[in-house]
CSV table of C-alpha atoms and ligand atoms in Angstrom, one decimal:
chain,number,residue,atom,x,y,z
A,1278,MET,CA,5.4,-27.8,-12.6
A,1279,SER,CA,7.0,-28.6,-9.3
A,1280,LEU,CA,6.9,-26.1,-6.5
A,1281,LEU,CA,8.4,-25.5,-3.0
A,1282,LEU,CA,6.3,-23.1,-1.0
A,1283,ASP,CA,7.6,-21.1,2.1
A,1284,CYS,CA,4.9,-19.2,3.8
A,1285,ASP,CA,3.9,-17.5,7.1
A,1286,THR,CA,0.3,-18.6,7.0
A,1287,GLY,CA,-1.6,-15.9,7.4
A,1288,ILE,CA,-4.9,-15.4,5.5
A,1289,ASP,CA,-3.5,-14.6,2.1
A,1290,ASP,CA,-0.9,-17.3,2.4
A,1291,ALA,CA,-3.8,-19.7,3.1
A,1292,LEU,CA,-5.5,-18.6,-0.1
A,1293,ALA,CA,-2.2,-19.2,-2.0
A,1294,LEU,CA,-1.9,-22.7,-0.5
A,1295,ILE,CA,-5.6,-23.6,-1.2
A,1296,TYR,CA,-5.2,-22.3,-4.8
A,1297,LEU,CA,-2.1,-24.4,-5.4
A,1298,CYS,CA,-4.0,-27.4,-4.2
A,1299,SER,CA,-6.6,-26.6,-6.8
A,1300,GLN,CA,-4.1,-26.8,-9.7
A,1301,PRO,CA,-3.7,-30.4,-11.0
A,1302,HIS,CA,-0.6,-29.3,-13.0
A,1303,VAL,CA,1.2,-28.1,-9.8
A,1304,GLU,CA,3.2,-30.7,-7.9
A,1305,LEU,CA,3.5,-29.3,-4.4
A,1306,VAL,CA,6.8,-30.8,-3.3
A,1307,ALA,CA,6.8,-29.3,0.2
A,1308,VAL,CA,5.4,-26.5,2.3
A,1309,THR,CA,7.8,-24.9,4.8
A,1310,SER,CA,6.9,-22.5,7.6
A,1311,THR,CA,8.6,-19.2,8.4
A,1312,PRO,CA,7.7,-17.0,11.4
A,1313,GLY,CA,6.0,-13.7,10.4
A,1314,ASN,CA,2.3,-13.2,10.6
A,1315,VAL,CA,2.3,-15.6,13.5
A,1316,ASP,CA,5.0,-17.8,15.1
A,1317,ALA,CA,6.6,-20.7,13.1
A,1318,ASP,CA,4.8,-23.4,15.0
A,1319,GLN,CA,1.4,-21.8,14.4
A,1320,VAL,CA,2.3,-21.3,10.8
A,1321,ALA,CA,3.1,-25.1,10.6
A,1322,ARG,CA,-0.2,-26.0,12.3
A,1323,ASN,CA,-2.1,-23.9,9.8
A,1324,ASN,CA,-0.2,-25.5,6.9
A,1325,LEU,CA,-0.9,-29.0,8.1
A,1326,ALA,CA,-4.6,-28.2,8.7
A,1327,LEU,CA,-5.1,-26.5,5.4
A,1328,LEU,CA,-3.5,-29.3,3.4
A,1329,GLU,CA,-5.7,-31.8,5.2
A,1330,LEU,CA,-8.8,-29.6,4.4
A,1331,CYS,CA,-7.8,-29.6,0.8
A,1332,GLY,CA,-7.3,-33.3,0.6
A,1333,ARG,CA,-3.5,-33.2,0.4
A,1334,PRO,CA,-2.2,-34.8,3.6
A,1335,ASP,CA,0.6,-36.2,1.5
A,1336,VAL,CA,2.5,-32.9,1.2
A,1337,PRO,CA,5.4,-32.6,3.6
A,1338,VAL,CA,5.3,-29.6,6.0
A,1339,ALA,CA,8.5,-28.5,7.9
A,1340,VAL,CA,9.7,-25.7,10.1
A,1341,GLY,CA,13.1,-24.0,9.9
A,1342,ALA,CA,14.0,-20.8,11.6
A,1343,ARG,CA,11.9,-19.6,14.6
A,1344,ALA,CA,13.2,-16.1,14.5
A,1345,PRO,CA,14.6,-13.6,11.9
A,1346,LEU,CA,18.3,-13.7,11.2
A,1347,ARG,CA,19.2,-10.8,13.5
A,1348,VAL,CA,16.2,-8.8,14.7
A,1349,PRO,CA,13.6,-10.0,17.2
A,1350,LEU,CA,10.5,-11.6,15.7
A,1351,VAL,CA,7.5,-9.3,15.5
A,1352,THR,CA,4.1,-11.0,14.6
A,1353,THR,CA,0.8,-9.4,13.6
A,1354,PRO,CA,-2.2,-11.0,15.3
A,1355,ASP,CA,-4.3,-8.0,14.6
A,1356,THR,CA,-3.9,-8.4,10.8
A,1357,HIS,CA,-4.4,-12.1,10.4
A,1358,GLY,CA,-5.9,-13.1,13.8
A,1359,PRO,CA,-4.3,-14.7,16.8
A,1360,GLN,CA,-3.9,-18.0,15.0
A,1361,GLY,CA,-3.2,-16.4,11.6
A,1362,ILE,CA,-6.4,-17.6,9.9
A,1363,GLY,CA,-8.8,-14.9,10.9
A,1364,TYR,CA,-12.1,-16.3,12.3
A,1365,ALA,CA,-11.6,-19.7,10.8
A,1366,GLU,CA,-11.3,-22.7,13.2
A,1367,LEU,CA,-9.7,-25.4,11.2
A,1368,PRO,CA,-9.8,-29.0,12.4
A,1369,GLN,CA,-6.4,-30.0,13.8
A,1370,ALA,CA,-4.4,-32.1,11.3
A,1371,ARG,CA,-4.0,-35.8,12.2
A,1372,ARG,CA,-0.4,-35.9,11.0
A,1373,THR,CA,2.7,-34.1,12.3
A,1374,LEU,CA,5.6,-32.1,10.9
A,1375,GLU,CA,8.4,-33.6,8.9
A,1376,PRO,CA,11.4,-34.3,11.2
A,1377,SER,CA,13.8,-32.6,8.9
A,1378,ASP,CA,14.5,-28.9,9.2
A,1379,ALA,CA,12.9,-26.7,6.4
A,1380,VAL,CA,16.3,-25.5,5.2
A,1381,ASP,CA,17.7,-29.0,4.8
A,1382,LEU,CA,14.5,-30.1,3.1
A,1383,TRP,CA,14.9,-27.2,0.5
A,1384,ILE,CA,18.5,-28.0,-0.2
A,1385,GLU,CA,17.9,-31.7,-0.5
A,1386,ALA,CA,15.0,-31.2,-2.9
A,1387,ALA,CA,16.9,-28.7,-5.1
A,1388,ARG,CA,20.0,-30.9,-5.3
A,1389,SER,CA,18.0,-34.0,-6.1
A,1390,ARG,CA,16.0,-32.3,-8.8
A,1391,PRO,CA,18.3,-29.7,-10.4
A,1392,GLY,CA,16.6,-27.2,-12.7
A,1393,GLU,CA,13.1,-28.6,-11.9
A,1394,LEU,CA,11.8,-26.8,-8.8
A,1395,THR,CA,10.2,-23.4,-8.6
A,1396,ALA,CA,10.5,-21.6,-5.2
A,1397,LEU,CA,7.5,-19.5,-4.1
A,1398,LEU,CA,8.2,-17.3,-1.1
A,1399,THR,CA,5.2,-15.5,0.5
A,1400,ALA,CA,6.8,-14.9,3.9
A,1401,PRO,CA,9.8,-13.1,5.4
A,1402,LEU,CA,12.9,-14.5,3.6
A,1403,THR,CA,14.6,-16.1,6.7
A,1404,ASN,CA,14.5,-19.7,5.7
A,1405,PHE,CA,15.4,-18.9,2.1
A,1406,ALA,CA,18.4,-16.8,3.2
A,1407,LEU,CA,19.6,-19.7,5.4
A,1408,ALA,CA,19.2,-22.1,2.5
A,1409,LEU,CA,21.3,-19.8,0.3
A,1410,ARG,CA,24.0,-19.6,2.9
A,1411,ALA,CA,24.2,-23.4,3.1
A,1412,GLU,CA,23.9,-24.0,-0.6
A,1413,PRO,CA,25.1,-20.9,-2.6
A,1414,ARG,CA,24.3,-22.8,-5.9
A,1415,LEU,CA,20.6,-22.5,-5.2
A,1416,PRO,CA,20.1,-19.8,-7.8
A,1417,GLU,CA,21.4,-22.3,-10.4
A,1418,LEU,CA,19.7,-25.4,-8.9
A,1419,LEU,CA,16.2,-23.9,-8.9
A,1420,LYS,CA,14.2,-23.5,-12.0
A,1421,GLY,CA,12.7,-20.2,-10.8
A,1422,VAL,CA,11.9,-18.0,-7.8
A,1423,VAL,CA,8.8,-15.9,-7.1
A,1424,ILE,CA,8.8,-13.6,-4.0
A,1425,MET,CA,6.0,-11.7,-2.5
A,1426,GLY,CA,7.6,-8.7,-0.8
A,1427,GLY,CA,8.8,-5.2,-1.0
A,1428,ALA,CA,7.3,-1.9,-2.3
A,1429,PHE,CA,8.9,0.1,-5.0
A,1430,PHE,CA,8.2,3.9,-5.2
A,1431,TYR,CA,5.0,3.0,-3.3
A,1432,GLN,CA,4.0,3.4,0.3
A,1433,GLY,CA,4.7,0.6,2.7
A,1434,ASN,CA,2.1,-1.3,4.8
A,1435,THR,CA,4.3,-1.7,7.9
A,1436,THR,CA,6.2,1.6,8.0
A,1437,PRO,CA,5.7,4.5,5.6
A,1438,THR,CA,8.2,2.9,3.3
A,1439,ALA,CA,8.6,-0.8,4.2
A,1440,GLU,CA,6.4,-3.8,3.3
A,1441,TRP,CA,5.8,-6.5,6.0
A,1442,ASN,CA,7.9,-9.4,4.7
A,1443,THR,CA,11.0,-7.3,4.1
A,1444,HIS,CA,10.5,-5.4,7.4
A,1445,VAL,CA,10.1,-8.6,9.6
A,1446,ASP,CA,13.5,-9.8,8.4
A,1447,PRO,CA,15.4,-7.1,6.4
A,1448,HIS,CA,18.8,-8.9,6.7
A,1449,ALA,CA,17.4,-12.0,5.1
A,1450,ALA,CA,15.8,-10.0,2.3
A,1451,ALA,CA,19.1,-8.2,1.7
A,1452,GLU,CA,21.0,-11.5,1.6
A,1453,VAL,CA,18.5,-13.1,-0.9
A,1454,PHE,CA,18.7,-10.2,-3.4
A,1455,ALA,CA,22.5,-10.1,-3.1
A,1456,ALA,CA,22.7,-13.8,-3.8
A,1457,PHE,CA,21.0,-13.3,-7.2
A,1458,ALA,CA,23.1,-10.4,-8.4
A,1459,GLY,CA,24.7,-11.2,-11.8
A,1460,GLN,CA,22.4,-14.2,-12.5
A,1461,PRO,CA,21.1,-14.3,-16.1
A,1462,GLU,CA,17.8,-12.3,-16.4
A,1463,ASP,CA,15.6,-15.4,-16.7
A,1464,ARG,CA,17.0,-16.7,-13.4
A,1465,LEU,CA,16.4,-13.5,-11.4
A,1466,PRO,CA,13.6,-13.7,-8.8
A,1467,ILE,CA,10.2,-12.4,-9.9
A,1468,VAL,CA,9.1,-10.0,-7.2
A,1469,CYS,CA,5.4,-9.3,-6.5
A,1470,ALA,CA,5.5,-6.1,-4.5
A,1471,LEU,CA,2.7,-4.0,-3.0
A,1472,GLU,CA,2.3,-1.6,-6.0
A,1473,THR,CA,0.9,-4.6,-7.9
A,1474,THR,CA,-0.3,-7.0,-5.1
A,1475,GLU,CA,-2.6,-4.3,-3.7
A,1476,ARG,CA,-4.4,-4.2,-7.0
A,1477,ILE,CA,-5.5,-7.8,-6.2
A,1478,GLU,CA,-8.2,-6.5,-4.0
A,1479,MET,CA,-10.8,-9.1,-3.0
A,1480,HIS,CA,-14.4,-7.9,-2.3
A,1481,PRO,CA,-17.3,-9.8,-0.7
A,1482,GLU,CA,-18.8,-10.3,-4.1
A,1483,HIS,CA,-15.8,-12.5,-5.0
A,1484,LEU,CA,-16.7,-14.7,-1.9
A,1485,ALA,CA,-20.3,-14.9,-3.1
A,1486,ALA,CA,-19.1,-16.0,-6.5
A,1487,LEU,CA,-16.9,-18.6,-4.9
A,1488,ALA,CA,-19.8,-20.1,-3.0
A,1489,GLU,CA,-21.9,-20.2,-6.1
A,1490,ALA,CA,-19.1,-21.9,-8.1
A,1491,ALA,CA,-18.8,-24.4,-5.3
A,1492,GLY,CA,-22.5,-25.3,-5.7
A,1493,CYS,CA,-23.6,-23.8,-2.3
A,1494,ASN,CA,-27.4,-23.5,-2.2
A,1495,GLU,CA,-27.4,-20.4,0.0
A,1496,PRO,CA,-25.7,-17.1,-1.1
A,1497,GLU,CA,-22.5,-16.5,0.9
A,1498,LEU,CA,-23.2,-13.0,2.2
A,1499,VAL,CA,-20.4,-11.1,4.0
A,1500,ARG,CA,-21.5,-7.5,4.4
A,1501,PRO,CA,-19.9,-4.4,5.8
A,1502,GLY,CA,-22.9,-3.8,8.0
A,1503,ASP,CA,-22.6,-7.3,9.6
A,1504,ALA,CA,-21.8,-7.5,13.3
A,1505,GLY,CA,-18.1,-8.1,13.7
A,1506,GLY,CA,-17.0,-11.7,14.0
A,1507,LEU,CA,-20.0,-13.4,12.4
A,1508,ARG,CA,-19.3,-16.9,11.2
A,1509,SER,CA,-20.2,-18.5,7.9
A,1510,ARG,CA,-23.0,-21.0,7.8
A,1511,ALA,CA,-22.0,-22.5,4.4
A,1512,ARG,CA,-22.3,-26.3,4.5
A,1513,ASN,CA,-19.3,-26.6,2.1
A,1514,GLY,CA,-16.3,-26.8,4.4
A,1515,LEU,CA,-13.7,-25.0,2.2
A,1516,VAL,CA,-16.1,-22.2,1.4
A,1517,ARG,CA,-17.0,-21.8,5.1
A,1518,HIS,CA,-13.3,-21.6,6.3
A,1519,VAL,CA,-12.3,-19.3,3.4
A,1520,SER,CA,-15.3,-17.0,4.3
A,1521,ASP,CA,-14.4,-16.9,8.0
A,1522,MET,CA,-10.8,-16.0,7.1
A,1523,LEU,CA,-11.7,-13.3,4.7
A,1524,ARG,CA,-14.3,-11.7,6.9
A,1525,PHE,CA,-11.5,-11.0,9.5
A,1526,TYR,CA,-9.3,-9.7,6.7
A,1527,PHE,CA,-12.1,-7.4,5.4
A,1528,GLU,CA,-12.6,-6.0,8.9
A,1529,PHE,CA,-8.9,-5.4,9.3
A,1530,HIS,CA,-8.5,-3.5,6.0
A,1531,ARG,CA,-11.6,-1.3,6.9
A,1532,LEU,CA,-10.0,-0.6,10.3
A,1533,TYR,CA,-7.1,1.0,8.4
A,1534,ASP,CA,-9.3,3.0,6.0
A,1535,GLN,CA,-8.8,0.8,3.0
A,1536,GLY,CA,-12.4,-0.2,2.7
A,1537,TYR,CA,-14.2,-3.5,3.3
A,1538,VAL,CA,-11.7,-5.3,1.0
A,1539,ALA,CA,-8.8,-7.7,1.3
A,1540,HIS,CA,-5.5,-7.4,-0.5
A,1541,VAL,CA,-4.6,-11.0,-1.2
A,1542,HIS,CA,-0.9,-10.5,-2.0
A,1543,ASP,CA,0.2,-14.1,-1.7
A,1544,TYR,CA,-2.6,-15.5,-3.8
A,1545,PHE,CA,-1.4,-13.3,-6.7
A,1546,ALA,CA,2.2,-14.5,-6.2
A,1547,ALA,CA,0.9,-18.1,-6.3
A,1548,THR,CA,-0.7,-17.5,-9.7
A,1549,VAL,CA,2.6,-16.0,-11.0
A,1550,ALA,CA,4.5,-19.1,-9.8
A,1551,ALA,CA,1.8,-21.5,-11.2
A,1552,GLY,CA,1.9,-19.7,-14.5
A,1553,THR,CA,-1.8,-19.1,-14.5
A,1554,THR,CA,-1.9,-15.3,-14.7
A,1555,ARG,CA,-0.6,-12.6,-17.1
A,1556,PHE,CA,1.9,-10.1,-15.8
A,1557,ALA,CA,4.8,-7.9,-17.0
A,1558,THR,CA,8.1,-7.3,-15.2
A,1559,ARG,CA,10.9,-4.8,-15.2
A,1560,THR,CA,14.5,-5.8,-14.4
A,1561,ALA,CA,16.2,-3.9,-11.6
A,1562,THR,CA,18.8,-3.8,-8.9
A,1563,VAL,CA,17.0,-4.0,-5.6
A,1564,HIS,CA,18.5,-2.6,-2.3
A,1565,VAL,CA,17.0,-3.5,1.1
A,1566,GLU,CA,17.8,-1.0,3.8
A,1567,THR,CA,19.0,-2.7,7.0
A,1568,GLU,CA,20.7,0.2,9.0
A,1569,ALA,CA,18.8,3.5,9.0
A,1570,PRO,CA,16.3,3.1,11.9
A,1571,ARG,CA,13.4,4.8,10.2
A,1572,LEU,CA,14.0,3.0,6.9
A,1573,VAL,CA,14.7,-0.6,8.0
A,1574,GLY,CA,13.1,-3.1,5.5
A,1575,THR,CA,12.6,-0.4,2.9
A,1576,THR,CA,13.2,-1.7,-0.7
A,1577,VAL,CA,14.5,0.5,-3.5
A,1578,ALA,CA,14.7,-0.5,-7.1
A,1579,ASP,CA,17.3,0.9,-9.6
A,1580,PHE,CA,15.7,0.4,-13.0
A,1581,ARG,CA,18.3,2.5,-14.9
A,1582,GLY,CA,21.6,1.1,-13.7
A,1583,LEU,CA,22.5,4.4,-11.8
A,1584,TRP,CA,24.2,2.4,-9.1
A,1585,GLY,CA,26.3,0.5,-11.7
A,1586,GLU,CA,25.4,-2.8,-9.9
A,1587,ALA,CA,24.2,-6.0,-11.6
A,1588,PRO,CA,20.4,-6.5,-11.7
A,1589,ASN,CA,19.1,-9.0,-9.0
A,1590,ALA,CA,15.3,-9.0,-9.6
A,1591,ARG,CA,12.5,-8.8,-12.1
A,1592,ILE,CA,9.8,-6.7,-10.5
A,1593,VAL,CA,6.2,-7.2,-11.6
A,1594,SER,CA,5.0,-4.0,-13.2
A,1595,GLU,CA,1.5,-5.0,-14.6
A,1596,ASN,CA,-1.1,-7.5,-13.6
A,1597,GLU,CA,-4.8,-8.2,-14.3
A,1598,PRO,CA,-6.9,-8.2,-11.2
A,1599,ALA,CA,-10.2,-9.2,-12.8
A,1600,ALA,CA,-8.7,-12.2,-14.5
A,1601,ALA,CA,-7.0,-13.1,-11.2
A,1602,PHE,CA,-10.3,-13.3,-9.4
A,1603,ALA,CA,-12.0,-15.1,-12.2
A,1604,GLU,CA,-9.2,-17.7,-11.9
A,1605,PHE,CA,-9.7,-17.9,-8.1
A,1606,VAL,CA,-13.4,-18.4,-8.3
A,1607,SER,CA,-13.3,-21.0,-11.0
A,1608,SER,CA,-10.3,-23.0,-9.6
A,1609,VAL,CA,-11.1,-22.9,-5.9
A,1610,GLY,CA,-14.8,-23.2,-6.6
A,1611,ALA,CA,-14.2,-26.4,-8.4
A,1612,LEU,CA,-11.9,-27.7,-5.6
A,1613,ALA,CA,-14.6,-26.9,-3.0
A,1614,ARG,CA,-17.2,-28.7,-5.1
A,1615,ARG,CA,-14.9,-31.8,-5.3
A,1616,LEU,CA,-14.3,-31.8,-1.6
A,1617,GLY,CA,-17.9,-31.2,-0.8
B,2937,RIB,O1,2.8,-7.4,3.0
B,2937,RIB,C1,2.0,-8.5,2.7
B,2937,RIB,C2,2.7,-9.7,3.1
B,2937,RIB,O2,2.9,-9.8,4.4
B,2937,RIB,C3,1.9,-11.0,2.7
B,2937,RIB,O3,2.8,-12.1,2.5
B,2937,RIB,C4,1.1,-11.2,4.0
B,2937,RIB,O4,0.8,-12.6,4.2
B,2937,RIB,C5,2.1,-10.8,5.0
B,2937,RIB,O5,2.9,-11.9,5.3
B,2938,CA,CA1,2.6,-14.1,3.8
């Protein structure tokens, strides 16, 4: 399957990208960079460096918007680190960005391969909204769309009711869902929202299992009692960088009383897009609040047609965390072993 990824690389975006590089059946057509966790240029640097780390310097990387559609950009260095990849220090990529704008790249790809490309969006929806403005036929031209974003009847992670991606650019999210209203059910975006992505909760044991699957001789121990900011000593480069990213993410989640764990939202969305995980969905009409000051970015789902408006989303309602981590360990472990 052929996939376009738009991300705001960040730690869980990085895991999504690494995972996609581990999947031989996935053709990664392009990776585009939206500002969110960090600014767009840092996102792009992270994408270039991660693709090189994973042996995929052939995959084009581009930047589009450098700010949300209407509100000022707010980044979150305390969540993902000042460079967006936790404690990891990735070698700078030798190649540079594509000259084309991300939005033009998306439209060109979708027009040249109608019905073939799946869009995976793990960032604020700024670039995707701009692409839909420029090419309103995108919902018909794309084979499918998977979005990580929103929270439905579940507390937000950015405000009491709003999730990060829809909060950073609420107007873009509102435009994206509006663009899909009335599409046939099998063309509606699959939405991975917090109520199911927070079930994909990585623990240090998963990291230890990854190192073992990668053939590391030493156990990869990341422990709650460690001094903050320790660095991995794994000789395997991919294991070392993933460990340094996740240690930062574990420390962040503990800081916010969620335990020494990491909710790897975007990795789950990548498995949905790649077709390598089991999940169920419920069709709904999604509203994104853009006006009420305390509620900006909040997503609400009408599952029962009470608003009398056409459905515009299929919201993931069930997933399988244990299977998701078994898939991560085996696939990324095999990639790490190959890369050495
Ligand atoms: O709320 C989680 C989402 O916001 C994830 O995509 C994470 O990377 C951050 O961008
Ligand atoms: Ca993200």
